[in-house]
Amino acid sequence: MGIFDWINKDSKTHKKGLGIALSGGSARGFAHIGVLQALEEHGVKPEIIAGTSMGALVGVLYAAGLKPNEIKLIVNKEPIIKMVRPAWGKLGLFKVTELRKILEKHIVVDDFSVLKTPFCLVVSNINKGEKEIIREGALFDYVMASCSIPVIFAPQIINKTTYIDGGLYDNLPASAIKDHCHTLIGVHVNYLGYLDSFHSIIELAERSFSFSIQENVKPSMKLCDYLIDPPKMEQFSLWDFDKADEIIETGYDYTIQMIEAGKLPIEKLKQAMLG
């Protein structure tokens, strides 16, 4: 299968009109659901999707044809935090294999080819020390790999290769689809503003991890034609899985604000969808 066949087998053109790149961010990634909801309410639906970590999970469900409100129901009825299990090994504290149940329930076949919207995700190959963009073949294991935050979650071993969270090398996968769409929206859910103080070692560690990841995000942001980066996301931690509704609402509200302020010009986005 060629690269342009992956994008759209039936298209006479090589590029899609509108693409969206969804960043990693653990629980903060629930904001992607609100962003997608706000766009859909205004008649805007991305035609190609890239995701990293939680962006990969939300992105693949959306690419499979689920509506944002349906994905919201999933994260409420099947809380992600309850899908992890102790790993009892040396490579991570928890394992994310239970996430497979969500994927199996909502995606009919474990293969990229069944998705209704072209989709790719980013994983980190730590045998070679480089990122990989996965866009075809078996799907579920790579989604779980992209969500496997190092040390916290055990890595996924696929075809004798060890993979972890794609955010290590590319937390906002704009480059994965930049050449395959005319207009690109980037959604970043790890806003890093000024903090006066820190109240725990976990908070300090999370802040340090976020800043290290931020370095690979900066060039990705420049690739985006429009960037959705809600400042209020700094109010949430990577582990606020119990605040899904609030995080989703934050993504939704900020996207609506951008639309109303003309920072997300709906008519231009609709024109992009028309090619």
PDB file of C-alpha atoms in Angstrom:
ATOM      1  CA  MET A   1       0.000   0.000   0.000  1.00  0.00           C
ATOM      2  CA  GLY A   2       1.410   3.395  -1.011  1.00  0.00           C
ATOM      3  CA  ILE A   3       1.359   6.454   1.179  1.00  0.00           C
ATOM      4  CA  PHE A   4      -1.335   8.169  -0.874  1.00  0.00           C
ATOM      5  CA  ASP A   5      -3.398   5.006  -0.953  1.00  0.00           C
ATOM      6  CA  TRP A   6      -3.295   5.158   2.844  1.00  0.00           C
ATOM      7  CA  ILE A   7      -4.694   8.691   2.748  1.00  0.00           C
ATOM      8  CA  ASN A   8      -7.511   7.992   0.323  1.00  0.00           C
ATOM      9  CA  LYS A   9      -7.645   5.176  -2.173  1.00  0.00           C
ATOM     10  CA  ASP A  10     -10.398   6.773  -4.240  1.00  0.00           C
ATOM     11  CA  SER A  11      -9.124  10.350  -4.372  1.00  0.00           C
ATOM     12  CA  LYS A  12      -7.646  11.816  -7.539  1.00  0.00           C
ATOM     13  CA  THR A  13      -5.678  14.284  -5.440  1.00  0.00           C
ATOM     14  CA  HIS A  14      -2.878  13.490  -3.044  1.00  0.00           C
ATOM     15  CA  LYS A  15      -3.967  15.734  -0.195  1.00  0.00           C
ATOM     16  CA  LYS A  16      -6.924  16.007   2.141  1.00  0.00           C
ATOM     17  CA  GLY A  17      -8.342  19.437   2.808  1.00  0.00           C
ATOM     18  CA  LEU A  18      -8.383  19.613   6.603  1.00  0.00           C
ATOM     19  CA  GLY A  19      -6.269  17.701   9.085  1.00  0.00           C
ATOM     20  CA  ILE A  20      -6.004  17.710  12.860  1.00  0.00           C
ATOM     21  CA  ALA A  21      -3.125  16.689  15.132  1.00  0.00           C
ATOM     22  CA  LEU A  22      -4.031  15.715  18.702  1.00  0.00           C
ATOM     23  CA  SER A  23      -1.320  15.926  21.351  1.00  0.00           C
ATOM     24  CA  GLY A  24      -0.559  13.632  24.216  1.00  0.00           C
ATOM     25  CA  GLY A  25      -1.376  14.720  27.752  1.00  0.00           C
ATOM     26  CA  SER A  26      -2.722  11.734  29.683  1.00  0.00           C
ATOM     27  CA  ALA A  27      -5.988  12.828  31.389  1.00  0.00           C
ATOM     28  CA  ARG A  28      -5.658  16.284  29.852  1.00  0.00           C
ATOM     29  CA  GLY A  29      -6.197  14.604  26.504  1.00  0.00           C
ATOM     30  CA  PHE A  30      -9.907  14.387  27.279  1.00  0.00           C
ATOM     31  CA  ALA A  31      -9.984  18.031  26.137  1.00  0.00           C
ATOM     32  CA  HIS A  32      -9.682  16.737  22.556  1.00  0.00           C
ATOM     33  CA  ILE A  33     -13.233  15.426  22.853  1.00  0.00           C
ATOM     34  CA  GLY A  34     -14.537  18.917  23.613  1.00  0.00           C
ATOM     35  CA  VAL A  35     -12.516  20.431  20.773  1.00  0.00           C
ATOM     36  CA  LEU A  36     -13.915  17.943  18.258  1.00  0.00           C
ATOM     37  CA  GLN A  37     -17.439  18.554  19.565  1.00  0.00           C
ATOM     38  CA  ALA A  38     -17.135  22.325  19.138  1.00  0.00           C
ATOM     39  CA  LEU A  39     -15.798  21.925  15.591  1.00  0.00           C
ATOM     40  CA  GLU A  40     -18.558  19.505  14.595  1.00  0.00           C
ATOM     41  CA  GLU A  41     -21.253  21.832  15.939  1.00  0.00           C
ATOM     42  CA  HIS A  42     -19.946  24.401  13.471  1.00  0.00           C
ATOM     43  CA  GLY A  43     -19.881  21.989  10.551  1.00  0.00           C
ATOM     44  CA  VAL A  44     -16.160  21.293  10.648  1.00  0.00           C
ATOM     45  CA  LYS A  45     -14.941  17.685  10.556  1.00  0.00           C
ATOM     46  CA  PRO A  46     -11.247  16.855  10.053  1.00  0.00           C
ATOM     47  CA  GLU A  47     -10.558  14.601   7.082  1.00  0.00           C
ATOM     48  CA  ILE A  48      -7.269  13.186   8.337  1.00  0.00           C
ATOM     49  CA  ILE A  49      -6.121  12.692  11.933  1.00  0.00           C
ATOM     50  CA  ALA A  50      -2.837  12.162  13.762  1.00  0.00           C
ATOM     51  CA  GLY A  51      -2.545  11.445  17.468  1.00  0.00           C
ATOM     52  CA  THR A  52      -0.024  10.814  20.203  1.00  0.00           C
ATOM     53  CA  SER A  53      -0.760   9.080  23.524  1.00  0.00           C
ATOM     54  CA  MET A  54      -4.247  10.117  24.712  1.00  0.00           C
ATOM     55  CA  GLY A  55      -4.560  11.999  21.439  1.00  0.00           C
ATOM     56  CA  ALA A  56      -4.077   8.654  19.706  1.00  0.00           C
ATOM     57  CA  LEU A  57      -6.829   7.022  21.773  1.00  0.00           C
ATOM     58  CA  VAL A  58      -9.351   9.823  21.229  1.00  0.00           C
ATOM     59  CA  GLY A  59      -8.236  10.151  17.608  1.00  0.00           C
ATOM     60  CA  VAL A  60      -8.642   6.495  16.730  1.00  0.00           C
ATOM     61  CA  LEU A  61     -12.141   6.336  18.223  1.00  0.00           C
ATOM     62  CA  TYR A  62     -13.097   9.436  16.246  1.00  0.00           C
ATOM     63  CA  ALA A  63     -11.519   7.997  13.099  1.00  0.00           C
ATOM     64  CA  ALA A  64     -13.553   4.835  13.653  1.00  0.00           C
ATOM     65  CA  GLY A  65     -16.719   6.902  13.275  1.00  0.00           C
ATOM     66  CA  LEU A  66     -17.692   7.632  16.864  1.00  0.00           C
ATOM     67  CA  LYS A  67     -19.122  11.070  17.587  1.00  0.00           C
ATOM     68  CA  PRO A  68     -17.474  13.238  20.277  1.00  0.00           C
ATOM     69  CA  ASN A  69     -20.467  12.769  22.606  1.00  0.00           C
ATOM     70  CA  GLU A  70     -20.155   8.993  22.165  1.00  0.00           C
ATOM     71  CA  ILE A  71     -16.457   9.134  23.102  1.00  0.00           C
ATOM     72  CA  LYS A  72     -17.431  11.216  26.129  1.00  0.00           C
ATOM     73  CA  LEU A  73     -19.830   8.469  27.200  1.00  0.00           C
ATOM     74  CA  ILE A  74     -17.049   5.911  26.849  1.00  0.00           C
ATOM     75  CA  VAL A  75     -14.630   7.760  29.139  1.00  0.00           C
ATOM     76  CA  ASN A  76     -17.425   8.220  31.682  1.00  0.00           C
ATOM     77  CA  LYS A  77     -18.849   4.703  31.593  1.00  0.00           C
ATOM     78  CA  GLU A  78     -15.502   2.962  31.128  1.00  0.00           C
ATOM     79  CA  PRO A  79     -13.095   5.243  33.042  1.00  0.00           C
ATOM     80  CA  ILE A  80      -9.595   4.991  31.620  1.00  0.00           C
ATOM     81  CA  ILE A  81      -7.984   4.926  35.055  1.00  0.00           C
ATOM     82  CA  LYS A  82      -9.902   1.725  35.834  1.00  0.00           C
ATOM     83  CA  MET A  83      -8.492   0.117  32.714  1.00  0.00           C
ATOM     84  CA  VAL A  84      -4.935  -0.069  34.032  1.00  0.00           C
ATOM     85  CA  ARG A  85      -3.569  -2.938  36.090  1.00  0.00           C
ATOM     86  CA  PRO A  86      -0.412  -3.486  38.183  1.00  0.00           C
ATOM     87  CA  ALA A  87       2.435  -4.694  35.986  1.00  0.00           C
ATOM     88  CA  TRP A  88       4.507  -6.471  38.685  1.00  0.00           C
ATOM     89  CA  GLY A  89       7.506  -6.190  36.426  1.00  0.00           C
ATOM     90  CA  LYS A  90      10.668  -4.157  36.135  1.00  0.00           C
ATOM     91  CA  LEU A  91       9.659  -2.021  33.164  1.00  0.00           C
ATOM     92  CA  GLY A  92       6.665  -0.109  34.546  1.00  0.00           C
ATOM     93  CA  LEU A  93       4.297   0.224  37.480  1.00  0.00           C
ATOM     94  CA  PHE A  94       1.145  -0.468  35.478  1.00  0.00           C
ATOM     95  CA  LYS A  95       0.122  -2.004  32.187  1.00  0.00           C
ATOM     96  CA  VAL A  96      -2.444  -0.653  29.745  1.00  0.00           C
ATOM     97  CA  THR A  97      -3.545  -3.927  28.176  1.00  0.00           C
ATOM     98  CA  GLU A  98      -7.074  -3.446  29.530  1.00  0.00           C
ATOM     99  CA  LEU A  99      -7.438  -0.547  27.108  1.00  0.00           C
ATOM    100  CA  ARG A 100      -7.727  -3.198  24.434  1.00  0.00           C
ATOM    101  CA  LYS A 101     -11.262  -3.902  25.715  1.00  0.00           C
ATOM    102  CA  ILE A 102     -12.340  -0.391  24.769  1.00  0.00           C
ATOM    103  CA  LEU A 103     -10.781  -0.724  21.329  1.00  0.00           C
ATOM    104  CA  GLU A 104     -12.234  -4.171  20.687  1.00  0.00           C
ATOM    105  CA  LYS A 105     -15.686  -3.026  21.733  1.00  0.00           C
ATOM    106  CA  HIS A 106     -15.823   0.007  19.467  1.00  0.00           C
ATOM    107  CA  ILE A 107     -13.617  -0.902  16.484  1.00  0.00           C
ATOM    108  CA  VAL A 108     -14.733  -3.953  14.538  1.00  0.00           C
ATOM    109  CA  VAL A 109     -11.330  -5.197  13.342  1.00  0.00           C
ATOM    110  CA  ASP A 110      -7.807  -4.738  14.679  1.00  0.00           C
ATOM    111  CA  ASP A 111      -6.554  -2.986  11.552  1.00  0.00           C
ATOM    112  CA  PHE A 112      -6.096   0.590  10.355  1.00  0.00           C
ATOM    113  CA  SER A 113      -7.947  -0.265   7.135  1.00  0.00           C
ATOM    114  CA  VAL A 114     -11.359  -0.385   8.867  1.00  0.00           C
ATOM    115  CA  LEU A 115     -11.169   3.218  10.072  1.00  0.00           C
ATOM    116  CA  LYS A 116     -13.549   5.631   8.384  1.00  0.00           C
ATOM    117  CA  THR A 117     -11.125   8.559   8.466  1.00  0.00           C
ATOM    118  CA  PRO A 118      -7.412   8.283   7.589  1.00  0.00           C
ATOM    119  CA  PHE A 119      -5.487   8.098  10.853  1.00  0.00           C
ATOM    120  CA  CYS A 120      -1.927   7.671  12.054  1.00  0.00           C
ATOM    121  CA  LEU A 121      -0.260   7.657  15.436  1.00  0.00           C
ATOM    122  CA  VAL A 122       3.197   8.164  16.873  1.00  0.00           C
ATOM    123  CA  VAL A 123       5.093   5.707  19.066  1.00  0.00           C
ATOM    124  CA  SER A 124       8.628   5.792  20.436  1.00  0.00           C
ATOM    125  CA  ASN A 125      10.882   2.905  19.431  1.00  0.00           C
ATOM    126  CA  ILE A 126      13.282   2.740  22.360  1.00  0.00           C
ATOM    127  CA  ASN A 127      15.389  -0.028  20.851  1.00  0.00           C
ATOM    128  CA  LYS A 128      16.486   2.376  18.148  1.00  0.00           C
ATOM    129  CA  GLY A 129      15.855   5.594  20.067  1.00  0.00           C
ATOM    130  CA  GLU A 130      13.539   7.174  17.500  1.00  0.00           C
ATOM    131  CA  LYS A 131       9.907   7.870  16.769  1.00  0.00           C
ATOM    132  CA  GLU A 132       7.822   5.851  14.350  1.00  0.00           C
ATOM    133  CA  ILE A 133       4.662   6.910  12.559  1.00  0.00           C
ATOM    134  CA  ILE A 134       2.255   3.991  12.312  1.00  0.00           C
ATOM    135  CA  ARG A 135      -0.487   4.221   9.701  1.00  0.00           C
ATOM    136  CA  GLU A 136      -1.305   0.701   8.536  1.00  0.00           C
ATOM    137  CA  GLY A 137      -1.584  -2.877   9.713  1.00  0.00           C
ATOM    138  CA  ALA A 138      -2.489  -4.055  13.217  1.00  0.00           C
ATOM    139  CA  LEU A 139      -3.935  -1.201  15.243  1.00  0.00           C
ATOM    140  CA  PHE A 140      -4.676  -1.933  18.900  1.00  0.00           C
ATOM    141  CA  ASP A 141      -1.183  -2.723  20.195  1.00  0.00           C
ATOM    142  CA  TYR A 142       0.204   0.469  18.678  1.00  0.00           C
ATOM    143  CA  VAL A 143      -2.547   2.591  20.239  1.00  0.00           C
ATOM    144  CA  MET A 144      -1.680   1.079  23.610  1.00  0.00           C
ATOM    145  CA  ALA A 145       2.015   1.645  22.963  1.00  0.00           C
ATOM    146  CA  SER A 146       1.423   5.296  22.157  1.00  0.00           C
ATOM    147  CA  CYS A 147      -0.354   5.638  25.528  1.00  0.00           C
ATOM    148  CA  SER A 148       2.412   3.928  27.539  1.00  0.00           C
ATOM    149  CA  ILE A 149       3.990   6.759  29.519  1.00  0.00           C
ATOM    150  CA  PRO A 150       7.541   5.630  30.392  1.00  0.00           C
ATOM    151  CA  VAL A 151       8.167   4.208  33.871  1.00  0.00           C
ATOM    152  CA  ILE A 152       4.491   4.652  34.840  1.00  0.00           C
ATOM    153  CA  PHE A 153       3.179   2.159  32.274  1.00  0.00           C
ATOM    154  CA  ALA A 154       4.926  -0.940  31.031  1.00  0.00           C
ATOM    155  CA  PRO A 155       5.990  -0.704  27.366  1.00  0.00           C
ATOM    156  CA  GLN A 156       4.403  -2.666  24.560  1.00  0.00           C
ATOM    157  CA  ILE A 157       6.595  -5.217  22.817  1.00  0.00           C
ATOM    158  CA  ILE A 158       5.480  -5.590  19.211  1.00  0.00           C
ATOM    159  CA  ASN A 159       7.351  -7.809  16.755  1.00  0.00           C
ATOM    160  CA  LYS A 160      10.269  -7.976  19.221  1.00  0.00           C
ATOM    161  CA  THR A 161      10.504  -4.181  19.356  1.00  0.00           C
ATOM    162  CA  THR A 162       9.870  -2.193  22.540  1.00  0.00           C
ATOM    163  CA  TYR A 163       7.574   0.804  22.177  1.00  0.00           C
ATOM    164  CA  ILE A 164       6.476   3.517  24.607  1.00  0.00           C
ATOM    165  CA  ASP A 165       4.557   6.793  24.586  1.00  0.00           C
ATOM    166  CA  GLY A 166       5.008   8.660  21.317  1.00  0.00           C
ATOM    167  CA  GLY A 167       5.214  11.923  23.237  1.00  0.00           C
ATOM    168  CA  LEU A 168       8.824  11.217  24.094  1.00  0.00           C
ATOM    169  CA  TYR A 169       9.794  12.292  20.569  1.00  0.00           C
ATOM    170  CA  ASP A 170       6.667  13.885  19.092  1.00  0.00           C
ATOM    171  CA  ASN A 171       3.916  14.976  21.475  1.00  0.00           C
ATOM    172  CA  LEU A 172       2.100  17.055  18.850  1.00  0.00           C
ATOM    173  CA  PRO A 173       2.258  14.972  15.658  1.00  0.00           C
ATOM    174  CA  ALA A 174       1.772  17.783  13.159  1.00  0.00           C
ATOM    175  CA  SER A 175       4.621  16.609  10.931  1.00  0.00           C
ATOM    176  CA  ALA A 176       2.950  13.206  10.516  1.00  0.00           C
ATOM    177  CA  ILE A 177       0.195  14.691   8.328  1.00  0.00           C
ATOM    178  CA  LYS A 178       1.416  18.182   7.414  1.00  0.00           C
ATOM    179  CA  ASP A 179       2.261  17.095   3.867  1.00  0.00           C
ATOM    180  CA  HIS A 180      -1.043  15.257   3.496  1.00  0.00           C
ATOM    181  CA  CYS A 181      -3.514  18.096   4.079  1.00  0.00           C
ATOM    182  CA  HIS A 182      -3.866  21.672   2.894  1.00  0.00           C
ATOM    183  CA  THR A 183      -4.899  23.092   6.282  1.00  0.00           C
ATOM    184  CA  LEU A 184      -3.780  21.746   9.657  1.00  0.00           C
ATOM    185  CA  ILE A 185      -5.256  22.321  13.110  1.00  0.00           C
ATOM    186  CA  GLY A 186      -3.064  21.440  16.068  1.00  0.00           C
ATOM    187  CA  VAL A 187      -4.557  20.735  19.497  1.00  0.00           C
ATOM    188  CA  HIS A 188      -2.133  21.026  22.408  1.00  0.00           C
ATOM    189  CA  VAL A 189      -3.482  20.231  25.882  1.00  0.00           C
ATOM    190  CA  ASN A 190      -0.377  20.811  28.012  1.00  0.00           C
ATOM    191  CA  TYR A 191      -0.368  24.586  28.414  1.00  0.00           C
ATOM    192  CA  LEU A 192       2.625  25.605  30.530  1.00  0.00           C
ATOM    193  CA  GLY A 193       2.145  28.956  32.215  1.00  0.00           C
ATOM    194  CA  TYR A 194       3.875  30.394  35.251  1.00  0.00           C
ATOM    195  CA  LEU A 195       3.466  28.606  38.598  1.00  0.00           C
ATOM    196  CA  ASP A 196       4.232  30.316  41.904  1.00  0.00           C
ATOM    197  CA  SER A 197       5.042  27.190  43.911  1.00  0.00           C
ATOM    198  CA  PHE A 198       4.930  23.394  44.028  1.00  0.00           C
ATOM    199  CA  HIS A 199       3.181  21.364  46.685  1.00  0.00           C
ATOM    200  CA  SER A 200       4.415  17.826  46.134  1.00  0.00           C
ATOM    201  CA  ILE A 201       7.207  15.845  44.543  1.00  0.00           C
ATOM    202  CA  ILE A 202       4.645  14.426  42.088  1.00  0.00           C
ATOM    203  CA  GLU A 203       3.700  17.939  41.000  1.00  0.00           C
ATOM    204  CA  LEU A 204       7.368  18.812  40.570  1.00  0.00           C
ATOM    205  CA  ALA A 205       8.067  15.635  38.587  1.00  0.00           C
ATOM    206  CA  GLU A 206       5.053  16.233  36.360  1.00  0.00           C
ATOM    207  CA  ARG A 207       6.157  19.806  35.682  1.00  0.00           C
ATOM    208  CA  SER A 208       9.664  18.649  34.789  1.00  0.00           C
ATOM    209  CA  PHE A 209       8.321  15.959  32.460  1.00  0.00           C
ATOM    210  CA  SER A 210       6.012  18.470  30.772  1.00  0.00           C
ATOM    211  CA  PHE A 211       8.851  20.909  30.104  1.00  0.00           C
ATOM    212  CA  SER A 212      11.046  18.190  28.626  1.00  0.00           C
ATOM    213  CA  ILE A 213       8.246  17.156  26.273  1.00  0.00           C
ATOM    214  CA  GLN A 214       7.562  20.807  25.416  1.00  0.00           C
ATOM    215  CA  GLU A 215      10.839  21.038  23.520  1.00  0.00           C
ATOM    216  CA  ASN A 216       9.665  18.660  20.812  1.00  0.00           C
ATOM    217  CA  VAL A 217       6.309  20.435  20.644  1.00  0.00           C
ATOM    218  CA  LYS A 218       7.627  23.896  19.740  1.00  0.00           C
ATOM    219  CA  PRO A 219       8.585  23.082  16.118  1.00  0.00           C
ATOM    220  CA  SER A 220       5.331  21.143  15.714  1.00  0.00           C
ATOM    221  CA  MET A 221       3.305  24.175  16.746  1.00  0.00           C
ATOM    222  CA  LYS A 222       4.927  26.180  13.946  1.00  0.00           C
ATOM    223  CA  LEU A 223       3.692  23.631  11.401  1.00  0.00           C
ATOM    224  CA  CYS A 224       0.053  24.208  12.339  1.00  0.00           C
ATOM    225  CA  ASP A 225      -2.111  26.715  10.492  1.00  0.00           C
ATOM    226  CA  TYR A 226      -4.285  27.017  13.595  1.00  0.00           C
ATOM    227  CA  LEU A 227      -3.354  26.066  17.148  1.00  0.00           C
ATOM    228  CA  ILE A 228      -5.812  25.313  19.942  1.00  0.00           C
ATOM    229  CA  ASP A 229      -3.901  25.538  23.241  1.00  0.00           C
ATOM    230  CA  PRO A 230      -6.322  26.184  26.154  1.00  0.00           C
ATOM    231  CA  PRO A 231      -4.574  28.080  29.002  1.00  0.00           C
ATOM    232  CA  LYS A 232      -6.949  26.605  31.593  1.00  0.00           C
ATOM    233  CA  MET A 233      -5.452  23.172  30.962  1.00  0.00           C
ATOM    234  CA  GLU A 234      -2.690  24.109  33.405  1.00  0.00           C
ATOM    235  CA  GLN A 235      -5.306  23.675  36.145  1.00  0.00           C
ATOM    236  CA  PHE A 236      -5.373  19.927  35.542  1.00  0.00           C
ATOM    237  CA  SER A 237      -2.747  17.277  36.196  1.00  0.00           C
ATOM    238  CA  LEU A 238      -1.828  14.356  33.988  1.00  0.00           C
ATOM    239  CA  TRP A 239      -3.720  12.089  36.387  1.00  0.00           C
ATOM    240  CA  ASP A 240      -7.050  13.929  36.743  1.00  0.00           C
ATOM    241  CA  PHE A 241      -8.988  11.092  35.123  1.00  0.00           C
ATOM    242  CA  ASP A 242     -11.865  11.709  37.540  1.00  0.00           C
ATOM    243  CA  LYS A 243     -12.330  15.207  36.074  1.00  0.00           C
ATOM    244  CA  ALA A 244     -13.135  14.065  32.542  1.00  0.00           C
ATOM    245  CA  ASP A 245     -16.282  16.179  32.151  1.00  0.00           C
ATOM    246  CA  GLU A 246     -14.533  19.329  33.374  1.00  0.00           C
ATOM    247  CA  ILE A 247     -11.550  18.754  31.085  1.00  0.00           C
ATOM    248  CA  ILE A 248     -13.801  18.071  28.079  1.00  0.00           C
ATOM    249  CA  GLU A 249     -15.736  21.260  28.819  1.00  0.00           C
ATOM    250  CA  THR A 250     -12.492  23.246  29.014  1.00  0.00           C
ATOM    251  CA  GLY A 251     -11.498  22.092  25.521  1.00  0.00           C
ATOM    252  CA  TYR A 252     -14.982  22.817  24.214  1.00  0.00           C
ATOM    253  CA  ASP A 253     -15.267  26.291  25.752  1.00  0.00           C
ATOM    254  CA  TYR A 254     -11.866  27.440  24.523  1.00  0.00           C
ATOM    255  CA  THR A 255     -12.556  26.257  20.985  1.00  0.00           C
ATOM    256  CA  ILE A 256     -15.864  28.127  20.975  1.00  0.00           C
ATOM    257  CA  GLN A 257     -14.043  31.232  22.216  1.00  0.00           C
ATOM    258  CA  MET A 258     -11.542  30.943  19.370  1.00  0.00           C
ATOM    259  CA  ILE A 259     -14.352  30.545  16.848  1.00  0.00           C
ATOM    260  CA  GLU A 260     -16.258  33.546  18.192  1.00  0.00           C
ATOM    261  CA  ALA A 261     -13.075  35.644  18.211  1.00  0.00           C
ATOM    262  CA  GLY A 262     -12.346  34.737  14.598  1.00  0.00           C
ATOM    263  CA  LYS A 263      -9.168  32.857  15.515  1.00  0.00           C
ATOM    264  CA  LEU A 264     -10.693  29.716  14.039  1.00  0.00           C
ATOM    265  CA  PRO A 265     -12.378  31.032  10.875  1.00  0.00           C
ATOM    266  CA  ILE A 266     -15.138  28.530  10.255  1.00  0.00           C
ATOM    267  CA  GLU A 267     -15.788  29.504   6.645  1.00  0.00           C
ATOM    268  CA  LYS A 268     -12.114  29.054   5.754  1.00  0.00           C
ATOM    269  CA  LEU A 269     -12.070  25.679   7.481  1.00  0.00           C
ATOM    270  CA  LYS A 270     -15.183  24.625   5.570  1.00  0.00           C
ATOM    271  CA  GLN A 271     -13.570  25.752   2.327  1.00  0.00           C
ATOM    272  CA  ALA A 272     -10.513  23.686   3.211  1.00  0.00           C
ATOM    273  CA  MET A 273     -12.767  20.650   3.589  1.00  0.00           C
ATOM    274  CA  LEU A 274     -13.978  21.209   0.030  1.00  0.00           C
ATOM    275  CA  GLY A 275     -10.383  21.054  -1.179  1.00  0.00           C
TER     276      GLY A 275
END
